[in-house]
Amino acid sequence: MDDQLPEKTPFVKEIPRKADDLSEWYQAVCYKAELVSLSPVRGCVVLRPYGYGLWERLQSELDARFKATGHENAYFPLLIPESLLMREAEHVEGFAPEVAWVTQGGNEKLAERLAIRPTSEVIIGTMYAEWVQSYRDLPILINQWANVMRWEKRTRPFLRTLEFLWQEGHTAHETQAEAAAEVAQMLEVYKEVAEDIVGVPVYKGEKSVSERFAGADHTYSIEALMPDGKALQAGTSHELGQNFARAYDITFAGRDQTQQHAWTTSWGMSWRMLGALIMVHGDDQGLRIPPKMAPVEVVIVPIARGDSTVASDFAKVLHAQLRPQFRVKLDDRDLRPGNKYADWDLRGVPLRIVIGERDLAEGKVTVVRRDFPPKTAGREVAVAIGDVAATLRELLVDIQANLYAQARTFLHDHTFAPATREEFVAKAKGRAGMLDIPWCDRAECEAAIKEQTSATTRNLRTPALGPVCLACGEPARVQAYVAQSY
RNA sequence: CGGGACGUAGCUCAGCUUGGUAGAGCGCUGCGUUUGGGACGCAGAAGUCGCAGGUUCAAAUCCUGUCGUCCCGACCA
């Protein structure tokens, strides 16, 4: 394929090269870096400790922002009675093909089937109906960390599994304006976490009618671009209008003494975000984790020499020193250093401190950054022992910035504003990336685009940057990002 | 759910065409020498060949079914 590169990447024997086959590379990284394991259940994965570490990082960053914006965590049941689910017609219709059902408890068949939640608007709305009496009870700002289940046909680790972990925020407000502000605020939180923490640049916008959440008035998303030119929806925020309030009787006595329906919202981000992290930042050596997301920021590898314990003794001291300030791990396994390097490279640890007697004699250690390719100038630096903590701090900031910058460059280089319909179709078919076009905002047009190119609108914004729809020639109403999607 | 491919040791795979009772490399265990980018020597362990039927004296190999995985589509936050 690429005859510039050697047959095999010298440092990696565990995984194929990323550019050769993204899908195989992705799966190999997920399994070999011990993020997930396939389980005996079709379409379900086990999230292993290192993968769970990533999830915990994402959780804590999101959770802190939810709290800062006035939300509280709560937990609602996994099972939803069928009759309850049926109340919001569009919602049911949208989710029906993906719902898993419990039909039996113990040895007895249930009188009413119970849905395993594909999302929790229904059960939460039902409870809100009980809790809300007056405008004084609003807003309700609740988030839940949970698992959900959607019976998908085709699955892949993180991106689409039957059961997945996510958070779902559910709020109820007195006015539409408040609900709209909430939805915008949380979408911005997602963008901030995606970009500043996960290092994945995204485009914000509103979903088209056909891509909208079942039962919502407006759905907004952040969309990231993967290396194969396909887009990945990484977070969504929905204005549910009064639809769910009507279906589930969330009513309150308003300031004007009239009985009113609340305005509700919901918003979610899942472990799919980790799939974006893996694909966007990873390289031929494996994962490259942005420091803010790294379960281990720094790994210390002592180099043994004969019977001397000088290096390993110092490594223990340094480890103890750094521990309060960094997520640092001492790798004192009985392995040769090269094995450890390859191992931590695969796992994407941002920084490695190599401690050898040669450096120690000069009062130094070697610090190696993961984001630079092997044999790149500046990848390894000798650091005076007294400066280690400060250097690590600087490098972690720099790595975070560098990974984001690389991803942003890729996104910009693969975002196109086609000049003609022909160019648009060719680029859409060829998975060139995000196609930024003036669009008519008509479902028929979107269906035609999909038919011809298998791409769809990812999200929309206003105003349109041209007079006519690039796909069909009708008057343009919005500006759309179009791409094939995961 | 349609089309295609594949399930053999922890991993990557050979063996199947032409049936005769299972192999390699890496990894793993022990000992020793080693240790600045995936070490070497010696010794060793490890597989109901995805599962269930069938054909046959005999099945990893042939046939049927089933489950799972991957790819392309359809569907899908």
PDB file of C-alpha atoms (C1' of nucleotides) in Angstrom, chain A residues 11 23 27 32 42-43 98 150 154 160 233 270 272 303-304 336 345 352 356 358-359 366 379, chain B residues 1 11-12 26-28 34-39 67-77:
ATOM      1  CA  PHE A  11       8.570  -1.346  17.287  1.00  0.00           C
ATOM      2  CA  SER A  23     -10.917  -1.046  11.507  1.00  0.00           C
ATOM      3  CA  GLN A  27      -9.925  -3.442  17.287  1.00  0.00           C
ATOM      4  CA  LYS A  32      -4.165  -5.486  23.039  1.00  0.00           C
ATOM      5  CA  ARG A  42     -22.943 -11.154  21.510  1.00  0.00           C
ATOM      6  CA  GLY A  43     -22.318  -7.482  21.066  1.00  0.00           C
ATOM      7  CA  GLU A  98     -33.815  -1.614  19.477  1.00  0.00           C
ATOM      8  CA  ARG A 150     -30.047  -1.000  22.470  1.00  0.00           C
ATOM      9  CA  ARG A 154     -23.780  -4.561  14.172  1.00  0.00           C
ATOM     10  CA  ARG A 160     -21.745   0.614  19.207  1.00  0.00           C
ATOM     11  CA  GLN A 233     -21.513  11.761  16.816  1.00  0.00           C
ATOM     12  CA  SER A 270     -21.321   7.839  26.268  1.00  0.00           C
ATOM     13  CA  ARG A 272     -18.314   6.202  22.512  1.00  0.00           C
ATOM     14  CA  ILE A 303      17.237   0.063  33.830  1.00  0.00           C
ATOM     15  CA  ALA A 304      18.830  -2.746  35.785  1.00  0.00           C
ATOM     16  CA  ARG A 336      13.719  -6.056  29.751  1.00  0.00           C
ATOM     17  CA  ASP A 345       3.654   2.820  24.090  1.00  0.00           C
ATOM     18  CA  ARG A 352       8.067   7.742  30.330  1.00  0.00           C
ATOM     19  CA  GLY A 356      19.715   4.348  34.165  1.00  0.00           C
ATOM     20  CA  ARG A 358      24.656   6.395  33.281  1.00  0.00           C
ATOM     21  CA  ASP A 359      22.229   9.289  33.595  1.00  0.00           C
ATOM     22  CA  THR A 366      15.665  10.574  30.614  1.00  0.00           C
ATOM     23  CA  ARG A 379      11.245  12.968  21.832  1.00  0.00           C
TER      24      ARG A 379
ATOM     25  C1'   C B   1     -31.617  -8.536   8.390  1.00  0.00           C
ATOM     26  C1'   C B  11      -1.723 -14.150  20.458  1.00  0.00           C
ATOM     27  C1'   U B  12      -0.716 -14.539  14.968  1.00  0.00           C
ATOM     28  C1'   C B  26       5.590 -15.279  19.598  1.00  0.00           C
ATOM     29  C1'   G B  27       3.868 -15.491  24.571  1.00  0.00           C
ATOM     30  C1'   C B  28       3.796 -18.544  29.293  1.00  0.00           C
ATOM     31  C1'   U B  34      21.316 -10.619  30.683  1.00  0.00           C
ATOM     32  C1'   U B  35      18.882  -5.564  30.901  1.00  0.00           C
ATOM     33  C1'   G B  36      19.811   2.489  27.598  1.00  0.00           C
ATOM     34  C1'   G B  37      13.908   0.113  22.100  1.00  0.00           C
ATOM     35  C1'   G B  38      10.449  -6.103  21.902  1.00  0.00           C
ATOM     36  C1'   A B  39      17.640 -10.758  24.650  1.00  0.00           C
ATOM     37  C1'   C B  67     -23.359 -19.917  17.660  1.00  0.00           C
ATOM     38  C1'   G B  68     -19.672 -16.219  17.328  1.00  0.00           C
ATOM     39  C1'   U B  69     -16.285 -12.726  14.851  1.00  0.00           C
ATOM     40  C1'   C B  70     -14.862  -9.512  10.724  1.00  0.00           C
ATOM     41  C1'   C B  71     -15.945  -6.901   5.944  1.00  0.00           C
ATOM     42  C1'   C B  72     -19.788  -4.663   2.415  1.00  0.00           C
ATOM     43  C1'   G B  73     -24.855  -3.050   2.478  1.00  0.00           C
ATOM     44  C1'   A B  74     -29.723  -2.093   5.118  1.00  0.00           C
ATOM     45  C1'   C B  75     -31.069  -0.369   9.951  1.00  0.00           C
ATOM     46  C1'   C B  76     -29.617   2.510  13.987  1.00  0.00           C
ATOM     47  C1'   A B  77     -28.304   7.617  19.569  1.00  0.00           C
TER      48        A B  77
END
